[in-house]
């Protein structure tokens, strides 16, 4: 990971601590930045945990760095890669905060659901349909094989 991402991972918790009562937009921006830095650092579990806790109030407030649809894609893909079925159900499928983002990306929502339900035929079909998006994505392309 580049030094800027490692620096971000160092300073984001400090920023969270320094802000006694951060507003939801600031919290969302910090969680989003931490998620992106975690992807760059290959800590996909931490990335998933950051993205699934981004407050929906973010909307398009941070679209110069990350779009709401990207939060759904990154959170869903990282959760699939690192969460067990129970965690996936509890932290992703039944998460009202993250549901807002999943509604923006129905294919990601269906991807997560099909994995949870062991519907691997549908899962593989959805992954295939997302392949171009992943290959072209600035944050995910380097992790695609």
JSON list of C-alpha atoms in Angstrom, two decimals:
[
{"chain": "A", "resi": 1, "resn": "UNK", "atom": "CA", "xyz": [0.00, 0.00, 0.00]},
{"chain": "A", "resi": 2, "resn": "UNK", "atom": "CA", "xyz": [1.22, 3.46, -0.71]},
{"chain": "A", "resi": 3, "resn": "UNK", "atom": "CA", "xyz": [2.33, 5.69, 2.12]},
{"chain": "A", "resi": 4, "resn": "UNK", "atom": "CA", "xyz": [-0.69, 7.96, 1.73]},
{"chain": "A", "resi": 5, "resn": "UNK", "atom": "CA", "xyz": [-3.05, 5.10, 2.59]},
{"chain": "A", "resi": 6, "resn": "UNK", "atom": "CA", "xyz": [-0.94, 4.05, 5.56]},
{"chain": "A", "resi": 7, "resn": "UNK", "atom": "CA", "xyz": [-0.90, 7.67, 6.71]},
{"chain": "A", "resi": 8, "resn": "UNK", "atom": "CA", "xyz": [-4.68, 7.82, 6.34]},
{"chain": "A", "resi": 9, "resn": "UNK", "atom": "CA", "xyz": [-5.08, 4.68, 8.46]},
{"chain": "A", "resi": 10, "resn": "UNK", "atom": "CA", "xyz": [-2.96, 6.35, 11.15]},
{"chain": "A", "resi": 11, "resn": "UNK", "atom": "CA", "xyz": [-4.78, 9.67, 11.17]},
{"chain": "A", "resi": 12, "resn": "UNK", "atom": "CA", "xyz": [-8.42, 8.62, 10.69]},
{"chain": "A", "resi": 13, "resn": "UNK", "atom": "CA", "xyz": [-8.76, 7.16, 14.23]},
{"chain": "A", "resi": 14, "resn": "UNK", "atom": "CA", "xyz": [-7.09, 10.30, 15.60]},
{"chain": "A", "resi": 15, "resn": "UNK", "atom": "CA", "xyz": [-9.62, 12.44, 13.74]},
{"chain": "A", "resi": 16, "resn": "UNK", "atom": "CA", "xyz": [-12.48, 10.33, 15.08]},
{"chain": "A", "resi": 17, "resn": "UNK", "atom": "CA", "xyz": [-11.19, 10.75, 18.64]},
{"chain": "A", "resi": 18, "resn": "UNK", "atom": "CA", "xyz": [-10.60, 14.49, 18.22]},
{"chain": "A", "resi": 19, "resn": "UNK", "atom": "CA", "xyz": [-14.18, 15.07, 17.14]},
{"chain": "A", "resi": 20, "resn": "UNK", "atom": "CA", "xyz": [-16.22, 14.69, 20.31]},
{"chain": "A", "resi": 21, "resn": "UNK", "atom": "CA", "xyz": [-19.62, 14.76, 18.57]},
{"chain": "A", "resi": 22, "resn": "UNK", "atom": "CA", "xyz": [-18.96, 14.40, 14.83]},
{"chain": "A", "resi": 23, "resn": "UNK", "atom": "CA", "xyz": [-21.91, 14.97, 12.51]},
{"chain": "A", "resi": 24, "resn": "UNK", "atom": "CA", "xyz": [-23.05, 12.05, 10.37]},
{"chain": "A", "resi": 25, "resn": "UNK", "atom": "CA", "xyz": [-21.49, 13.47, 7.19]},
{"chain": "A", "resi": 26, "resn": "UNK", "atom": "CA", "xyz": [-18.05, 13.74, 8.81]},
{"chain": "A", "resi": 27, "resn": "UNK", "atom": "CA", "xyz": [-18.40, 10.24, 10.27]},
{"chain": "A", "resi": 28, "resn": "UNK", "atom": "CA", "xyz": [-19.42, 8.93, 6.84]},
{"chain": "A", "resi": 29, "resn": "UNK", "atom": "CA", "xyz": [-16.44, 10.59, 5.16]},
{"chain": "A", "resi": 30, "resn": "UNK", "atom": "CA", "xyz": [-14.02, 9.16, 7.73]},
{"chain": "A", "resi": 31, "resn": "UNK", "atom": "CA", "xyz": [-15.53, 5.64, 7.44]},
{"chain": "A", "resi": 32, "resn": "UNK", "atom": "CA", "xyz": [-15.38, 5.84, 3.63]},
{"chain": "A", "resi": 33, "resn": "UNK", "atom": "CA", "xyz": [-11.77, 7.00, 3.65]},
{"chain": "A", "resi": 34, "resn": "UNK", "atom": "CA", "xyz": [-10.85, 4.27, 6.14]},
{"chain": "A", "resi": 35, "resn": "UNK", "atom": "CA", "xyz": [-12.54, 1.69, 3.91]},
{"chain": "A", "resi": 36, "resn": "UNK", "atom": "CA", "xyz": [-10.60, 2.81, 0.84]},
{"chain": "A", "resi": 37, "resn": "UNK", "atom": "CA", "xyz": [-7.33, 2.86, 2.79]},
{"chain": "A", "resi": 38, "resn": "UNK", "atom": "CA", "xyz": [-8.08, -0.63, 4.12]},
{"chain": "A", "resi": 39, "resn": "UNK", "atom": "CA", "xyz": [-8.64, -1.95, 0.58]},
{"chain": "A", "resi": 40, "resn": "UNK", "atom": "CA", "xyz": [-5.31, -0.45, -0.48]},
{"chain": "A", "resi": 41, "resn": "UNK", "atom": "CA", "xyz": [-3.68, -2.09, 2.56]},
{"chain": "A", "resi": 42, "resn": "UNK", "atom": "CA", "xyz": [-5.26, -5.46, 1.67]},
{"chain": "A", "resi": 43, "resn": "UNK", "atom": "CA", "xyz": [-7.26, -5.52, 4.92]},
{"chain": "A", "resi": 44, "resn": "UNK", "atom": "CA", "xyz": [-10.57, -6.45, 3.31]},
{"chain": "A", "resi": 45, "resn": "UNK", "atom": "CA", "xyz": [-12.23, -7.36, 6.61]},
{"chain": "A", "resi": 46, "resn": "UNK", "atom": "CA", "xyz": [-11.57, -3.88, 8.00]},
{"chain": "A", "resi": 47, "resn": "UNK", "atom": "CA", "xyz": [-12.69, -2.37, 4.69]},
{"chain": "A", "resi": 48, "resn": "UNK", "atom": "CA", "xyz": [-15.98, -4.27, 4.86]},
{"chain": "A", "resi": 49, "resn": "UNK", "atom": "CA", "xyz": [-16.55, -3.20, 8.47]},
{"chain": "A", "resi": 50, "resn": "UNK", "atom": "CA", "xyz": [-15.92, 0.43, 7.55]},
{"chain": "A", "resi": 51, "resn": "UNK", "atom": "CA", "xyz": [-18.17, 0.46, 4.48]},
{"chain": "A", "resi": 52, "resn": "UNK", "atom": "CA", "xyz": [-21.10, -1.30, 6.15]},
{"chain": "A", "resi": 53, "resn": "UNK", "atom": "CA", "xyz": [-21.13, 1.34, 8.91]},
{"chain": "A", "resi": 54, "resn": "UNK", "atom": "CA", "xyz": [-21.11, 4.41, 6.65]},
{"chain": "A", "resi": 55, "resn": "UNK", "atom": "CA", "xyz": [-24.17, 6.50, 7.57]},
{"chain": "A", "resi": 56, "resn": "UNK", "atom": "CA", "xyz": [-26.63, 6.85, 4.68]},
{"chain": "A", "resi": 57, "resn": "UNK", "atom": "CA", "xyz": [-26.63, 10.61, 5.22]},
{"chain": "A", "resi": 58, "resn": "UNK", "atom": "CA", "xyz": [-23.44, 10.68, 3.16]},
{"chain": "A", "resi": 59, "resn": "UNK", "atom": "CA", "xyz": [-25.47, 10.63, -0.03]},
{"chain": "A", "resi": 60, "resn": "UNK", "atom": "CA", "xyz": [-23.35, 12.27, -2.73]},
{"chain": "A", "resi": 61, "resn": "UNK", "atom": "CA", "xyz": [-21.54, 14.58, -0.27]},
{"chain": "A", "resi": 62, "resn": "UNK", "atom": "CA", "xyz": [-18.22, 12.83, -0.89]},
{"chain": "A", "resi": 63, "resn": "UNK", "atom": "CA", "xyz": [-18.67, 11.90, -4.55]},
{"chain": "A", "resi": 64, "resn": "UNK", "atom": "CA", "xyz": [-15.36, 13.50, -5.50]},
{"chain": "A", "resi": 65, "resn": "UNK", "atom": "CA", "xyz": [-13.76, 10.56, -3.65]},
{"chain": "A", "resi": 66, "resn": "UNK", "atom": "CA", "xyz": [-16.42, 7.83, -3.52]},
{"chain": "A", "resi": 67, "resn": "UNK", "atom": "CA", "xyz": [-19.93, 7.45, -4.88]},
{"chain": "A", "resi": 68, "resn": "UNK", "atom": "CA", "xyz": [-22.70, 5.86, -2.79]},
{"chain": "A", "resi": 69, "resn": "UNK", "atom": "CA", "xyz": [-22.85, 2.99, -5.31]},
{"chain": "A", "resi": 70, "resn": "UNK", "atom": "CA", "xyz": [-19.14, 2.36, -4.71]},
{"chain": "A", "resi": 71, "resn": "UNK", "atom": "CA", "xyz": [-19.79, 2.00, -0.98]},
{"chain": "A", "resi": 72, "resn": "UNK", "atom": "CA", "xyz": [-22.28, -0.77, -1.80]},
{"chain": "A", "resi": 73, "resn": "UNK", "atom": "CA", "xyz": [-19.89, -2.46, -4.24]},
{"chain": "A", "resi": 74, "resn": "UNK", "atom": "CA", "xyz": [-16.80, -2.27, -2.01]},
{"chain": "A", "resi": 75, "resn": "UNK", "atom": "CA", "xyz": [-18.69, -3.16, 1.17]},
{"chain": "A", "resi": 76, "resn": "UNK", "atom": "CA", "xyz": [-20.47, -6.08, -0.48]},
{"chain": "A", "resi": 77, "resn": "UNK", "atom": "CA", "xyz": [-17.40, -7.52, -2.21]},
{"chain": "A", "resi": 78, "resn": "UNK", "atom": "CA", "xyz": [-15.15, -7.13, 0.86]},
{"chain": "A", "resi": 79, "resn": "UNK", "atom": "CA", "xyz": [-17.83, -8.67, 3.10]},
{"chain": "A", "resi": 80, "resn": "UNK", "atom": "CA", "xyz": [-18.20, -11.64, 0.75]},
{"chain": "A", "resi": 81, "resn": "UNK", "atom": "CA", "xyz": [-14.44, -12.14, 0.79]},
{"chain": "A", "resi": 82, "resn": "UNK", "atom": "CA", "xyz": [-14.05, -12.06, 4.58]},
{"chain": "A", "resi": 83, "resn": "UNK", "atom": "CA", "xyz": [-17.32, -12.60, 6.48]},
{"chain": "A", "resi": 84, "resn": "UNK", "atom": "CA", "xyz": [-18.82, -15.95, 7.36]},
{"chain": "A", "resi": 85, "resn": "UNK", "atom": "CA", "xyz": [-22.52, -16.57, 6.59]},
{"chain": "A", "resi": 86, "resn": "UNK", "atom": "CA", "xyz": [-23.67, -15.50, 10.05]},
{"chain": "A", "resi": 87, "resn": "UNK", "atom": "CA", "xyz": [-21.68, -12.24, 9.87]},
{"chain": "A", "resi": 88, "resn": "UNK", "atom": "CA", "xyz": [-22.92, -11.65, 6.33]},
{"chain": "A", "resi": 89, "resn": "UNK", "atom": "CA", "xyz": [-26.54, -11.99, 7.43]},
{"chain": "A", "resi": 90, "resn": "UNK", "atom": "CA", "xyz": [-26.17, -9.93, 10.59]},
{"chain": "A", "resi": 91, "resn": "UNK", "atom": "CA", "xyz": [-23.82, -7.20, 9.38]},
{"chain": "A", "resi": 92, "resn": "UNK", "atom": "CA", "xyz": [-24.83, -6.86, 5.73]},
{"chain": "A", "resi": 93, "resn": "UNK", "atom": "CA", "xyz": [-28.22, -8.34, 4.83]},
{"chain": "A", "resi": 94, "resn": "UNK", "atom": "CA", "xyz": [-30.01, -7.24, 8.02]},
{"chain": "A", "resi": 95, "resn": "UNK", "atom": "CA", "xyz": [-28.10, -3.95, 8.40]},
{"chain": "A", "resi": 96, "resn": "UNK", "atom": "CA", "xyz": [-30.51, -1.01, 7.94]},
{"chain": "A", "resi": 97, "resn": "UNK", "atom": "CA", "xyz": [-27.62, 1.47, 7.45]},
{"chain": "A", "resi": 98, "resn": "UNK", "atom": "CA", "xyz": [-26.03, -0.54, 4.67]},
{"chain": "A", "resi": 99, "resn": "UNK", "atom": "CA", "xyz": [-29.37, -1.48, 3.10]},
{"chain": "A", "resi": 100, "resn": "UNK", "atom": "CA", "xyz": [-29.62, 2.11, 1.83]},
{"chain": "A", "resi": 101, "resn": "UNK", "atom": "CA", "xyz": [-26.44, 1.61, -0.21]},
{"chain": "A", "resi": 102, "resn": "UNK", "atom": "CA", "xyz": [-27.38, -1.91, -1.35]},
{"chain": "A", "resi": 103, "resn": "UNK", "atom": "CA", "xyz": [-30.65, -0.55, -2.77]},
{"chain": "A", "resi": 104, "resn": "UNK", "atom": "CA", "xyz": [-28.51, 1.63, -5.07]},
{"chain": "A", "resi": 105, "resn": "UNK", "atom": "CA", "xyz": [-26.71, -1.49, -6.38]},
{"chain": "A", "resi": 106, "resn": "UNK", "atom": "CA", "xyz": [-29.30, -4.29, -6.71]},
{"chain": "A", "resi": 107, "resn": "UNK", "atom": "CA", "xyz": [-26.74, -6.63, -8.31]},
{"chain": "A", "resi": 108, "resn": "UNK", "atom": "CA", "xyz": [-24.52, -6.38, -5.22]},
{"chain": "A", "resi": 109, "resn": "UNK", "atom": "CA", "xyz": [-27.52, -6.94, -2.95]},
{"chain": "A", "resi": 110, "resn": "UNK", "atom": "CA", "xyz": [-28.46, -10.05, -4.95]},
{"chain": "A", "resi": 111, "resn": "UNK", "atom": "CA", "xyz": [-24.82, -11.21, -4.98]},
{"chain": "A", "resi": 112, "resn": "UNK", "atom": "CA", "xyz": [-24.66, -11.14, -1.18]},
{"chain": "A", "resi": 113, "resn": "UNK", "atom": "CA", "xyz": [-28.07, -12.76, -0.84]},
{"chain": "A", "resi": 114, "resn": "UNK", "atom": "CA", "xyz": [-27.26, -15.53, -3.33]},
{"chain": "A", "resi": 115, "resn": "UNK", "atom": "CA", "xyz": [-24.06, -16.37, -1.45]},
{"chain": "A", "resi": 116, "resn": "UNK", "atom": "CA", "xyz": [-25.91, -16.44, 1.86]},
{"chain": "A", "resi": 117, "resn": "UNK", "atom": "CA", "xyz": [-28.60, -18.66, 0.35]},
{"chain": "A", "resi": 118, "resn": "UNK", "atom": "CA", "xyz": [-25.99, -20.96, -1.27]},
{"chain": "A", "resi": 119, "resn": "UNK", "atom": "CA", "xyz": [-27.38, -20.18, -4.74]},
{"chain": "A", "resi": 120, "resn": "UNK", "atom": "CA", "xyz": [-24.02, -20.48, -6.45]},
{"chain": "A", "resi": 121, "resn": "UNK", "atom": "CA", "xyz": [-25.37, -20.50, -10.00]},
{"chain": "A", "resi": 122, "resn": "UNK", "atom": "CA", "xyz": [-26.93, -17.08, -9.45]},
{"chain": "A", "resi": 123, "resn": "UNK", "atom": "CA", "xyz": [-23.84, -15.93, -7.54]},
{"chain": "A", "resi": 124, "resn": "UNK", "atom": "CA", "xyz": [-21.52, -16.79, -10.44]},
{"chain": "A", "resi": 125, "resn": "UNK", "atom": "CA", "xyz": [-23.84, -15.14, -12.93]},
{"chain": "A", "resi": 126, "resn": "UNK", "atom": "CA", "xyz": [-23.92, -11.91, -10.93]},
{"chain": "A", "resi": 127, "resn": "UNK", "atom": "CA", "xyz": [-20.14, -11.97, -10.43]},
{"chain": "A", "resi": 128, "resn": "UNK", "atom": "CA", "xyz": [-19.74, -12.33, -14.20]},
{"chain": "A", "resi": 129, "resn": "UNK", "atom": "CA", "xyz": [-22.03, -9.34, -14.74]},
{"chain": "A", "resi": 130, "resn": "UNK", "atom": "CA", "xyz": [-19.95, -7.27, -12.29]},
{"chain": "A", "resi": 131, "resn": "UNK", "atom": "CA", "xyz": [-16.59, -8.34, -13.73]},
{"chain": "A", "resi": 132, "resn": "UNK", "atom": "CA", "xyz": [-16.20, -5.36, -16.10]},
{"chain": "A", "resi": 133, "resn": "UNK", "atom": "CA", "xyz": [-17.10, -2.91, -13.32]},
{"chain": "A", "resi": 134, "resn": "UNK", "atom": "CA", "xyz": [-14.51, -4.51, -11.04]},
{"chain": "A", "resi": 135, "resn": "UNK", "atom": "CA", "xyz": [-11.81, -4.58, -13.76]},
{"chain": "A", "resi": 136, "resn": "UNK", "atom": "CA", "xyz": [-12.33, -0.88, -14.47]},
{"chain": "A", "resi": 137, "resn": "UNK", "atom": "CA", "xyz": [-12.58, 0.23, -10.84]},
{"chain": "A", "resi": 138, "resn": "UNK", "atom": "CA", "xyz": [-9.60, 2.20, -9.59]},
{"chain": "A", "resi": 139, "resn": "UNK", "atom": "CA", "xyz": [-9.65, 0.53, -6.16]},
{"chain": "A", "resi": 140, "resn": "UNK", "atom": "CA", "xyz": [-10.67, -3.04, -7.05]},
{"chain": "A", "resi": 141, "resn": "UNK", "atom": "CA", "xyz": [-8.96, -3.63, -10.41]},
{"chain": "A", "resi": 142, "resn": "UNK", "atom": "CA", "xyz": [-5.57, -4.41, -8.90]},
{"chain": "A", "resi": 143, "resn": "UNK", "atom": "CA", "xyz": [-7.18, -7.18, -6.81]},
{"chain": "A", "resi": 144, "resn": "UNK", "atom": "CA", "xyz": [-9.00, -8.84, -9.74]},
{"chain": "A", "resi": 145, "resn": "UNK", "atom": "CA", "xyz": [-7.45, -12.05, -11.07]}
]
